[in-house]
Every structure is written in structure tokens, then in C-alpha cells.
Amino acid sequence: MGSRSPQAVPVGRSAEVAALQSLVRGVAVGQGQVVWIEGEAGAGKSYLAAAGLAGAAAMGCRTAYATSDEFSVQHPLHVLLACLTAAGASGSERYAEILRLLKHGPGRSTPGGLDPVLAALERLQALIDDLCADSPLVLMIDDIQWADEASMIAWHRLAQAVDQLPLLLIAVSRSAPPRQTVARLRQSVLAAGAVRIQVGPLSGDQLSDLVIQMTGVPASPRLRTFLERASGNVLYLRELITTLLASGRIEVGPDAAEIEDPEAGFPESLAVLVQRQLSSMPPETREMLGVAAMFGMKFSVADLAAALETPPSALLTGLRQAVAAAVLQESDHLLEFRSAILREVLHDALPSALRSALHRMIAGVLAGSGASAEQVAQQLLSTGQAMDRWTFDWTTDHALLLASQTPSMAVDLLQRVIDQPWEVDTNRYETATLALARAYFSLGRHDSAEQLAREMPTRTTDAGTGAEMRWLLALLLHGSGRGDQAEAVLAQTQNVGTLPLKWQARFRALFAVTTRISSGDLEEAEAGAREALTLAAAAGDCIAASFAYCGLWAVETARRDHAKALAAAESALAVLHPGGEYAELCAWAFEGKATALHNLDRLADAAAVRRDALADERLIGHPSGAGLHTGFAIQDIWAGRWDDALVSLAAISEQTHTNASYSLRGQNPEILHYGATAFIAGHRDDRETTRHHLEAGLRLSTTSLPDWENSDLLLAAHALEAERSGAPDRALAILAGVLEIRPGQLLLPYQWLPTVIRIALDLGDTKTAREACEVSRAEALHEKTPARAAAAAAHCRGLWEADPAPVLQAAQHYEAVGRPFEQAQALEDLAVLTARLRREAESRQALMKAADLYTGLGAAWDLRRADTRLRPYNIRRGVRGPRPRASFGWQALTPTELKVAALVAEGKSNPQVAEDMFLSRRTVQTHVSHILAKLGVRSRVGIATEAQRHMSGGTPPG
């Protein structure tokens, strides 16, 4: 692995090489692209790529490549790390951190901890961003059909960013990839505009050119006919011609190359051809290479010697022969097969029973030499044999480690352990079952994890194992919305002998969390949380303590004592150890702290907390980051940064919402995502986007309390769509759902009540208007520190009493704390109320100010509604007022985009911009994509050019 050396243009591939060279020239000036090179094994794909990249270094590009083999599948990020090593990045701090995460991972005693692969993947993408900021970068994976899934996820994400990075991604793959994940990756990148280079067989004329290249003269008609039986496969032809020349069967004359005795036989497969090529080696050398092939593409001499039970010195002659015959080559202090096909032929030439035995033997050798558990497990998975006692013992000894570091491998091996027909040691069996449950949980195979978690507690005599299984089961049930079943499991723990103190604390904390959700009994929930804190302190368990504090946060938020809720969230964060378990719990505590600050109208402080959360190493790359982005988006909605909110929501598209929360949040955090997007689109009169997100959001279940608590933006967007469609009665019926106050709810209804009252009064529904006003008043009374609820109550009271003074008071509060949307709504209502009192000047002034705010938000529907409501009173804005923002060009950039563009112009990478602006890397990436589209440029160079032109012209970048 390393930078490709310059290559001559392969025979018959000039057009393909020219296409690749054009793309290299493009990336050299900042235009990224994705290339998918495909063809059958031996078609010459790698030679073609090497020729196409031959001039990349001279054009200032950093070029690196790596090759996968079938063993790469089991090693997360193995291929891309090899690329980065070749790119000279192995000395960076980010690279070292990636290796640390993948090698060690966090110590975890229960499921739900920081996923080291996800965290490493996020850091890897940031490292590539930094490399691209330094110079144009070409990354190529050869035989990508064997790449591990984490590398393919990273490849897909990088492919989405090539429009804004000087990055050329080249995937070299066999036609018809054997793995479905690779086929999906191929389909995805091609659909997004990747360049496809199909490498087919050589034609007749191209075959003639190949013979001239290899022999110096044309092929005779008889030789050409003979070679045509190779079906145009380049590797096959090269190997065949080389073999025939070496054996003297091709005679090179002055005018043509001729084959002697073509009827003497022709290899029917490449395997036979390679075997003939190897036949000149002594039998002991071929046997040695067959064993070496069991290790994969690379192996150490020491391991090979141990497998053959011979000293390394005894292998010296055979290894020299293999290197001289170009079967092996040196690579990073190891030996490597020259081609995957050579290794495959040697591997497949052995009888399957012998291969199985060799894999088992090599597993023992690797275990004895101190190889990683993943390497040993990889060999054991290749045996295909029934599990023997040594394999059983080794697997159970390493079960928990495998489940933590390589859960996919662990599942396959541990399932064999569980399925053993012979009697096994109980402790080993239980350890394997526990590890298997953890691995299933980590892989998102929750049904399988749940089945084991239900069965094991009734079998085990170990209190700790039984407790952990019950804990896992309770989390699974709670996270999937089956709260009653979760409570039943938690209740059973009261009757299970003497539980270890740690598990007593955790069960009590989780019970406190579920109590608020199931019964709404805040006193009982608080008592349970405080009892859990006492137990957690005695056990020294930070997880139980953090759970308990999060439970207290929910209790105090439901009581509307946001200052106490803030203190509880801060305590939940303080007790969690860095790099500890439950990244989800850490994310929830951060979000709880930010929410408490938001509810106290400390919006700037809330934003700072969310920025800290997105930069926290426990959360980088974790699926819970989706929830953090959503929280940021919702805060930006109320702070009037709607464009930034949409960017945060778009950043979530790279992370899945399907990883349900198994601790504290509802099972459908995407309800918030769809609701927030539809809410902004509806107010901006974007009917298509509104419809799409409403349909998606309304398909989700909101039956559980946490899901219902997340649905208010979706309800508001749904009601707005009905009102825009001329059905205010339906809009009122939808939005009136927030008047249903459920015991212990966290949902804050008061922000929607002014709209409920406005629509209800317009329809003459005084009953609903009065009820909304009473709910608003009650919410204000419950709010221990007057803030949002108090302002909303003043707004509602002014509407109900037709008194402009309280509405003006609310508008002034919203302006002071930085809530422009709520301020605009209050000003619109103020304009109507003062118009009815014939105070035209006040009305027009309020309308003009509301219109300015709506225009700044892009709230076209609200602006039109305000004009319509004031028209009967002859109050109009006239022709003055701000013009709508442009949709294309420099003037179309938002304030945040202007700042991002200026930093890009300074040559900063996305991670560096993220650090400067306290944003996540994904959010910056989305901003850059929007900037490219608005400016109509194809690269960061184009952004820099536009920024410098406008800055020099007197237009500051923000």
C-alpha cells in the first residue's frame, strides 16, 4: 500500500485513462468527484487506475490507495486507515486517536456505551477534511467489494461531500459485487452522479497490441486464435503469454510470435494457469504458500513458521523462491501476495477439509503469538467446523471483549457456543450468553437481544448476570414504547433475592424514570430517584446516579421549576466519567441542561451547551447526535435562525433515527425532525416540503407519552396546513390537542395557546378560547421563575380581553430575550387589536415591525395572513419594507453562510470551520453545500474566489 508509481497506458485503455486523467486535473483545481471502476477479475482495473493517476503528484495532488481482501470485512475502517497511512497522515493526532479508539474502545460492562467505530469514523472524516484543506487528495480503494462496512459508510459520506472538497474518490470493484452492501453503495454513488468506468475484455486488435507490447512483434494467426480463447481477460492473457514464453512454447521470430503445438493443451481456468506457473517451485514451497494463503493477503514469517511447526530459518529458501517468482512481495515488515488471485488460487487448491483444519490450527498459532482477538476469531469463523473444546474455551474467555470490539464477529462465534450439543461449563455458557446479548444490542438486533434477556434470568444462578439481563430487557421494553412491560420487569427485581448494590441503584433509577411516564406521579418518581441516588453513592455507580438525576430533571421540568431542572441536568453530567458508558445518557443530560436554560429564556447559554455537547468526545459520531442536532434546530426556530435550523435538520440525514433510545427519550425522535421541518416550510409557504414531512411525521406513532411530548411542532405544522387550506375549524381541532394536559407531561403547551385563542375567537368558539386562556394562566402560575409561560399568558389574556396592553408586554419580553417569531405573532395581534380601537398609527407601526420580522424569517404565509387580517381596517404596509432575500448569488447567503464562506476563503477545512464557529462538522458540511449551490460554483476554490471578490468590493462576509 502506498502512492501508485507512474504507469504506461495499458493496452486498449487509452479512453478510460484519459477520462481518469481529466478527473485528476479537475481535483487539482478543487473539483471533487467519485469514480467507480468495475470489471471482471483480471480485467486490468488496477493497472488502468495506476496509469490514470500517474501525473497526480506533479499536479499537486496527494495520492494514496489501499487494497481490500475478504478478511478486511471483519476489520472496521481497515481499508481507509491504510489509505490514510499511504497519504502520510499516520503521524497526526487524529490518526492516533482513531487507532486508540479501534484498538481499545471504552471499557463497558453493559450495553449502550460509546461505539468506538462510530467515534473513529467521525474522526476519520474530520482527518480527511483536514488533508483536503492542505492539498487536493485522491483516495482509491482497490477490490472495494471486500471493504469493511464502516469503511463503506465512510466512503458513502465522503462521496456526499466531494462537491465541496478537493477530493477524488476512486472505487475499484469487480462486476456484480458479491455483497449486497457493496451493491447498494455502488447504486447510491452512481445515482448521485459518480463517474462509471467499465473495464471490459480486450478486443481482437487490442489483443494484438498486447502481444506486440510483450514480445516486440505481432502474433501469428495461429497464436492469436489460441489467445482469443482467453476471452480478452488481461490478467489471464498476461499470465498466459508470460508462462508460454517461459516454457518456450512461444517462439519470437523477426516478424511474428508463433506458438508451438497449440493442440498440446490450454488452461481451462486461471487457477490451472497459476498452478502451472507455480509448478516450477518445489512441492514444499507450494505447500508453504498454501498455508500462508490461510492468513490472508499478508502474513508474518514468525506466524507462518509457527503454523508449520518449523523454525523461520527453514522457510528462507522457499520464501526467496516465492519472491523471485513474483508470487510474494515485501510490505511493511510483512510478506504479501502479489495479487489476490494468486492467493485465492493457492487457498482454493487445498481440499476444503484441509483448509478448515488449517484455519483452526492458525487460530491457535495466532492466539499463542499474542495476536489480537479479532485475528483469532477471523480464523475460527473460517473453519466451518463444529466447535471443539479449545475453540469453545478461547471464545468464552474472550466473549465480552469480542462483543465490545467486534460484535458482528462475536455474534457468529458465540451463537456456535450457545448451540453446542454437549454439556458445557455453566459459567462459560452464561458468559457467552451475556456477551451475545450485548453484541445483539450493539448491532441493533433488538429482538434477538430481548429473547436472550428474557431467557437467561430464569436459568442463571449468578446474581450479576441475571441483573444485567433484566436491566437490558427493561431498557429494550422501555425504549420500544412498552412501558407497562418494562415496569413489570422492574417490579420483578424486588423479588430476586439480594441483587448487587449497583443493580439495585440502576433498577431504582430506571423505575423512577418510567414512573413519571406511566402514571405521572411526580412525588413517587422523585422519591424513587432520590433513593436511587443514595444507592448509587453506596455502590459508587455513576450510571445509576446519572439516570437518577435525569429522572429528577424530568420531574422538575414537569413541575415547571426550570432552575431545579437545570441543577439536576448539571449533576447528571458531572457524575458521568469521560469515556464511560451510555453515550445516550450523556446526550440526554446535555439536552436536558440546554432545555432548562431555554425554558428560562437563556437562549445564548442554551446554544453554548449544545455546542459543547456536539464537541464532546463521547458523542462524536454517536447516533444520539441526531437528537442534539434536532434540539439545536428547535432552539434556532424560536431564536429566529430558521435557515440555521434547516441546516441542523439536514445534517441529521447522515445519522439514522432508527437507533431508538433505550434510556430516557421516546422511541421516535424523528417526530421532532419532521415536525420542525414541516413547521418552517409551512410558515414559508413551501407546500411541497410541508406535505412531504407532514405525511412522514403523521405516520409515526404518538401513543406513548414521550412520543406525544415530541409531537407539538408536528401538530402546529398540521394545523397551519389546514388553516392555509381554508379550514380554520379543522386547524383548531388539531391544535386544541395541546389543551389535553396529561399527568407529569413535559410538553409546554403555552407557546401554542395564542394561536388557539386567535383561531377560536375568529370562529366564535368562546368555549375553546376560554379554556386555552385558563390553561395559559395555570402554566404561568406553575412556572417558578417567570419566563416563557408568563409572557404567553400575557399574550393570551390580551387576546381574550381584547386589550392591547398585555400583548404589547408580551412582545416586549420576546424582543428582550431574542424570540423574533413569537414577537412577530404578538405584534401582528397587537396591530389587529389597536386597529379595532381605531388607533391606526399604533396599528400600522405594529404591523410594519411584525412584517419586518416575518420577512427576515422568510415567513411568507404569516406575512400574507397579517396583511389579510388588517385589510378590513384599511391598515396597509404600503410599498416600503425590506425586499425578499435573493435565492441565488452572494446576496442569497445567510449570515451564517457568509461567515462560513469567509473561513473557507481562508483555506480552513470543515473541522476547522466547525471549531471556529462552535458547530458540528456535519452542519458545516451542509452549509458549504448550500453555499456552493447558491453561488453556482463547483469547489471551495470558487467559494474563496467569490468571497475575496465581494470582500475586496466592500461587502463584508458576515
Short mmCIF file of N, CA and C in Angstrom, two decimals, residues 796-895:
data_model
loop_
_atom_site.label_atom_id
_atom_site.label_comp_id
_atom_site.label_asym_id
_atom_site.label_seq_id
_atom_site.Cartn_x
_atom_site.Cartn_y
_atom_site.Cartn_z
N CYS A 796 -52.08 35.74 25.77
CA CYS A 796 -53.41 35.11 25.74
C CYS A 796 -54.45 36.00 26.42
N ARG A 797 -54.08 36.58 27.54
CA ARG A 797 -55.04 37.42 28.25
C ARG A 797 -55.42 38.62 27.41
N GLY A 798 -54.44 39.22 26.73
CA GLY A 798 -54.75 40.36 25.88
C GLY A 798 -55.70 39.99 24.75
N LEU A 799 -55.51 38.83 24.14
CA LEU A 799 -56.41 38.38 23.08
C LEU A 799 -57.81 38.14 23.63
N TRP A 800 -57.91 37.48 24.76
CA TRP A 800 -59.22 37.13 25.34
C TRP A 800 -59.98 38.37 25.77
N GLU A 801 -59.25 39.33 26.34
CA GLU A 801 -59.90 40.55 26.84
C GLU A 801 -59.90 41.68 25.82
N ALA A 802 -59.36 41.42 24.62
CA ALA A 802 -59.26 42.44 23.57
C ALA A 802 -58.52 43.67 24.08
N ASP A 803 -57.48 43.45 24.88
CA ASP A 803 -56.70 44.51 25.50
C ASP A 803 -55.29 44.52 24.91
N PRO A 804 -54.90 45.57 24.19
CA PRO A 804 -53.57 45.58 23.57
C PRO A 804 -52.42 45.62 24.57
N ALA A 805 -52.64 46.12 25.78
CA ALA A 805 -51.54 46.33 26.72
C ALA A 805 -50.80 45.04 27.07
N PRO A 806 -51.48 43.94 27.49
CA PRO A 806 -50.74 42.71 27.80
C PRO A 806 -50.04 42.11 26.57
N VAL A 807 -50.63 42.29 25.40
CA VAL A 807 -50.00 41.78 24.19
C VAL A 807 -48.71 42.55 23.91
N LEU A 808 -48.75 43.87 24.10
CA LEU A 808 -47.54 44.67 23.94
C LEU A 808 -46.48 44.25 24.95
N GLN A 809 -46.90 43.95 26.17
CA GLN A 809 -45.97 43.48 27.20
C GLN A 809 -45.29 42.18 26.76
N ALA A 810 -46.08 41.27 26.19
CA ALA A 810 -45.51 40.01 25.71
C ALA A 810 -44.52 40.25 24.58
N ALA A 811 -44.88 41.15 23.64
CA ALA A 811 -44.00 41.44 22.51
C ALA A 811 -42.67 42.02 23.00
N GLN A 812 -42.74 42.88 23.99
CA GLN A 812 -41.52 43.47 24.53
C GLN A 812 -40.64 42.42 25.20
N HIS A 813 -41.27 41.47 25.88
CA HIS A 813 -40.49 40.39 26.51
C HIS A 813 -39.81 39.55 25.45
N TYR A 814 -40.55 39.17 24.41
CA TYR A 814 -39.96 38.36 23.35
C TYR A 814 -38.80 39.07 22.68
N GLU A 815 -38.93 40.37 22.51
CA GLU A 815 -37.84 41.13 21.90
C GLU A 815 -36.61 41.15 22.81
N ALA A 816 -36.83 41.27 24.12
CA ALA A 816 -35.72 41.37 25.07
C ALA A 816 -34.93 40.07 25.14
N VAL A 817 -35.61 38.95 25.05
CA VAL A 817 -34.92 37.67 25.21
C VAL A 817 -34.50 37.06 23.87
N GLY A 818 -34.93 37.65 22.75
CA GLY A 818 -34.49 37.16 21.44
C GLY A 818 -35.35 36.07 20.87
N ARG A 819 -36.67 36.28 20.84
CA ARG A 819 -37.62 35.33 20.25
C ARG A 819 -38.42 36.05 19.16
N PRO A 820 -37.84 36.23 17.98
CA PRO A 820 -38.47 37.09 16.97
C PRO A 820 -39.77 36.53 16.41
N PHE A 821 -39.91 35.21 16.30
CA PHE A 821 -41.15 34.67 15.74
C PHE A 821 -42.32 34.94 16.67
N GLU A 822 -42.15 34.64 17.96
CA GLU A 822 -43.22 34.92 18.92
C GLU A 822 -43.46 36.42 19.04
N GLN A 823 -42.39 37.21 18.91
CA GLN A 823 -42.55 38.66 18.92
C GLN A 823 -43.40 39.12 17.74
N ALA A 824 -43.13 38.57 16.57
CA ALA A 824 -43.88 38.95 15.38
C ALA A 824 -45.35 38.58 15.52
N GLN A 825 -45.63 37.40 16.06
CA GLN A 825 -47.02 36.99 16.26
C GLN A 825 -47.74 37.93 17.22
N ALA A 826 -47.04 38.30 18.31
CA ALA A 826 -47.66 39.22 19.27
C ALA A 826 -47.89 40.58 18.63
N LEU A 827 -46.94 41.05 17.82
CA LEU A 827 -47.11 42.35 17.16
C LEU A 827 -48.25 42.31 16.14
N GLU A 828 -48.38 41.19 15.43
CA GLU A 828 -49.50 41.06 14.49
C GLU A 828 -50.83 41.17 15.23
N ASP A 829 -50.95 40.43 16.35
CA ASP A 829 -52.19 40.51 17.14
C ASP A 829 -52.38 41.90 17.73
N LEU A 830 -51.27 42.55 18.12
CA LEU A 830 -51.35 43.92 18.64
C LEU A 830 -51.88 44.87 17.56
N ALA A 831 -51.42 44.68 16.34
CA ALA A 831 -51.88 45.53 15.24
C ALA A 831 -53.39 45.37 15.04
N VAL A 832 -53.90 44.14 15.12
CA VAL A 832 -55.33 43.92 14.95
C VAL A 832 -56.12 44.55 16.09
N LEU A 833 -55.66 44.35 17.33
CA LEU A 833 -56.39 44.88 18.49
C LEU A 833 -56.42 46.41 18.47
N THR A 834 -55.29 47.04 18.14
CA THR A 834 -55.29 48.51 18.11
C THR A 834 -56.08 49.04 16.92
N ALA A 835 -56.13 48.30 15.81
CA ALA A 835 -56.94 48.72 14.67
C ALA A 835 -58.42 48.72 15.03
N ARG A 836 -58.83 47.70 15.81
CA ARG A 836 -60.23 47.65 16.22
C ARG A 836 -60.59 48.83 17.12
N LEU A 837 -59.60 49.36 17.84
CA LEU A 837 -59.82 50.52 18.71
C LEU A 837 -59.57 51.83 17.97
N ARG A 838 -59.40 51.72 16.63
CA ARG A 838 -59.18 52.88 15.76
C ARG A 838 -57.90 53.64 16.11
N ARG A 839 -56.90 52.93 16.59
CA ARG A 839 -55.59 53.55 16.87
C ARG A 839 -54.68 53.19 15.69
N GLU A 840 -55.00 53.85 14.56
CA GLU A 840 -54.39 53.47 13.29
C GLU A 840 -52.87 53.58 13.30
N ALA A 841 -52.33 54.63 13.88
CA ALA A 841 -50.88 54.82 13.86
C ALA A 841 -50.17 53.69 14.61
N GLU A 842 -50.70 53.32 15.79
CA GLU A 842 -50.12 52.23 16.56
C GLU A 842 -50.24 50.91 15.79
N SER A 843 -51.40 50.75 15.16
CA SER A 843 -51.64 49.51 14.43
C SER A 843 -50.65 49.37 13.28
N ARG A 844 -50.51 50.46 12.51
CA ARG A 844 -49.61 50.40 11.36
C ARG A 844 -48.17 50.18 11.81
N GLN A 845 -47.77 50.82 12.91
CA GLN A 845 -46.41 50.65 13.42
C GLN A 845 -46.17 49.20 13.83
N ALA A 846 -47.15 48.60 14.53
CA ALA A 846 -47.00 47.20 14.94
C ALA A 846 -46.95 46.27 13.73
N LEU A 847 -47.82 46.55 12.73
CA LEU A 847 -47.83 45.73 11.53
C LEU A 847 -46.49 45.82 10.79
N MET A 848 -45.96 47.04 10.66
CA MET A 848 -44.70 47.20 9.95
C MET A 848 -43.57 46.44 10.65
N LYS A 849 -43.55 46.49 11.98
CA LYS A 849 -42.49 45.80 12.71
C LYS A 849 -42.67 44.29 12.60
N ALA A 850 -43.92 43.82 12.69
CA ALA A 850 -44.18 42.39 12.51
C ALA A 850 -43.77 41.93 11.12
N ALA A 851 -44.08 42.76 10.12
CA ALA A 851 -43.75 42.42 8.74
C ALA A 851 -42.24 42.32 8.55
N ASP A 852 -41.49 43.23 9.18
CA ASP A 852 -40.02 43.16 9.10
C ASP A 852 -39.51 41.83 9.67
N LEU A 853 -40.08 41.44 10.79
CA LEU A 853 -39.64 40.19 11.42
C LEU A 853 -40.03 38.99 10.58
N TYR A 854 -41.23 38.97 10.08
CA TYR A 854 -41.67 37.86 9.22
C TYR A 854 -40.81 37.77 7.97
N THR A 855 -40.49 38.93 7.39
CA THR A 855 -39.67 38.93 6.18
C THR A 855 -38.29 38.37 6.48
N GLY A 856 -37.71 38.75 7.60
CA GLY A 856 -36.41 38.23 7.99
C GLY A 856 -36.40 36.73 8.17
N LEU A 857 -37.54 36.20 8.63
CA LEU A 857 -37.66 34.75 8.80
C LEU A 857 -38.00 34.04 7.50
N GLY A 858 -38.45 34.79 6.51
CA GLY A 858 -38.95 34.17 5.29
C GLY A 858 -40.34 33.61 5.46
N ALA A 859 -41.07 34.09 6.48
CA ALA A 859 -42.40 33.56 6.81
C ALA A 859 -43.45 34.20 5.90
N ALA A 860 -43.48 33.75 4.65
CA ALA A 860 -44.36 34.36 3.65
C ALA A 860 -45.83 34.17 4.00
N TRP A 861 -46.20 33.01 4.55
CA TRP A 861 -47.60 32.80 4.91
C TRP A 861 -48.05 33.75 6.01
N ASP A 862 -47.23 33.94 7.03
CA ASP A 862 -47.59 34.82 8.14
C ASP A 862 -47.71 36.26 7.66
N LEU A 863 -46.83 36.63 6.76
CA LEU A 863 -46.89 37.99 6.22
C LEU A 863 -48.20 38.20 5.46
N ARG A 864 -48.59 37.22 4.67
CA ARG A 864 -49.84 37.33 3.92
C ARG A 864 -51.05 37.33 4.86
N ARG A 865 -50.98 36.50 5.90
CA ARG A 865 -52.10 36.45 6.85
C ARG A 865 -52.24 37.78 7.59
N ALA A 866 -51.11 38.39 7.99
CA ALA A 866 -51.16 39.66 8.69
C ALA A 866 -51.80 40.74 7.82
N ASP A 867 -51.39 40.79 6.56
CA ASP A 867 -51.99 41.77 5.65
C ASP A 867 -53.49 41.54 5.50
N THR A 868 -53.88 40.27 5.41
CA THR A 868 -55.31 39.95 5.25
C THR A 868 -56.10 40.35 6.47
N ARG A 869 -55.55 40.13 7.64
CA ARG A 869 -56.29 40.45 8.87
C ARG A 869 -56.46 41.96 9.06
N LEU A 870 -55.48 42.74 8.57
CA LEU A 870 -55.54 44.20 8.77
C LEU A 870 -56.25 44.92 7.64
N ARG A 871 -56.47 44.23 6.52
CA ARG A 871 -57.08 44.90 5.38
C ARG A 871 -58.48 45.46 5.69
N PRO A 872 -59.35 44.76 6.44
CA PRO A 872 -60.69 45.32 6.72
C PRO A 872 -60.64 46.64 7.48
N TYR A 873 -59.53 46.91 8.16
CA TYR A 873 -59.40 48.15 8.92
C TYR A 873 -58.61 49.20 8.14
N ASN A 874 -58.37 48.89 6.84
CA ASN A 874 -57.66 49.81 5.96
C ASN A 874 -56.25 50.12 6.47
N ILE A 875 -55.65 49.13 7.12
CA ILE A 875 -54.26 49.27 7.58
C ILE A 875 -53.39 48.47 6.63
N ARG A 876 -52.53 49.20 5.91
CA ARG A 876 -51.67 48.55 4.93
C ARG A 876 -50.22 48.98 5.14
N ARG A 877 -49.33 48.11 4.70
CA ARG A 877 -47.91 48.41 4.87
C ARG A 877 -47.39 49.36 3.79
N GLY A 878 -48.10 49.46 2.67
CA GLY A 878 -47.61 50.28 1.58
C GLY A 878 -46.50 49.58 0.83
N VAL A 879 -45.70 50.34 0.12
CA VAL A 879 -44.65 49.75 -0.73
C VAL A 879 -43.33 49.66 -0.01
N ARG A 880 -43.24 50.21 1.18
CA ARG A 880 -41.97 50.17 1.90
C ARG A 880 -41.77 48.82 2.55
N GLY A 881 -40.62 48.65 3.08
CA GLY A 881 -40.32 47.40 3.76
C GLY A 881 -39.19 46.67 3.07
N PRO A 882 -38.59 45.72 3.74
CA PRO A 882 -37.44 45.02 3.18
C PRO A 882 -37.82 44.13 2.01
N ARG A 883 -36.92 44.04 1.06
CA ARG A 883 -37.16 43.16 -0.08
C ARG A 883 -36.84 41.72 0.31
N PRO A 884 -37.51 40.79 -0.33
CA PRO A 884 -37.19 39.38 -0.06
C PRO A 884 -35.74 39.09 -0.42
N ARG A 885 -35.11 38.20 0.35
CA ARG A 885 -33.73 37.85 0.10
C ARG A 885 -33.61 37.11 -1.23
N ALA A 886 -32.52 37.38 -1.94
CA ALA A 886 -32.28 36.71 -3.21
C ALA A 886 -32.11 35.21 -2.98
N SER A 887 -32.40 34.44 -4.01
CA SER A 887 -32.27 32.99 -3.90
C SER A 887 -30.99 32.48 -4.55
N PHE A 888 -30.26 33.35 -5.24
CA PHE A 888 -29.04 32.93 -5.94
C PHE A 888 -28.02 34.05 -5.87
N GLY A 889 -26.76 33.67 -5.76
CA GLY A 889 -25.70 34.66 -5.72
C GLY A 889 -25.28 35.00 -4.29
N TRP A 890 -24.30 35.90 -4.20
CA TRP A 890 -23.73 36.27 -2.89
C TRP A 890 -24.78 36.82 -1.95
N GLN A 891 -25.74 37.59 -2.47
CA GLN A 891 -26.76 38.18 -1.61
C GLN A 891 -27.72 37.15 -1.06
N ALA A 892 -27.71 35.94 -1.60
CA ALA A 892 -28.61 34.90 -1.11
C ALA A 892 -28.06 34.20 0.13
N LEU A 893 -26.78 34.42 0.45
CA LEU A 893 -26.19 33.74 1.60
C LEU A 893 -26.73 34.30 2.90
N THR A 894 -27.01 33.38 3.82
CA THR A 894 -27.46 33.78 5.15
C THR A 894 -26.27 34.31 5.94
N PRO A 895 -26.51 34.98 7.08
CA PRO A 895 -25.38 35.46 7.90
C PRO A 895 -24.41 34.34 8.28
#
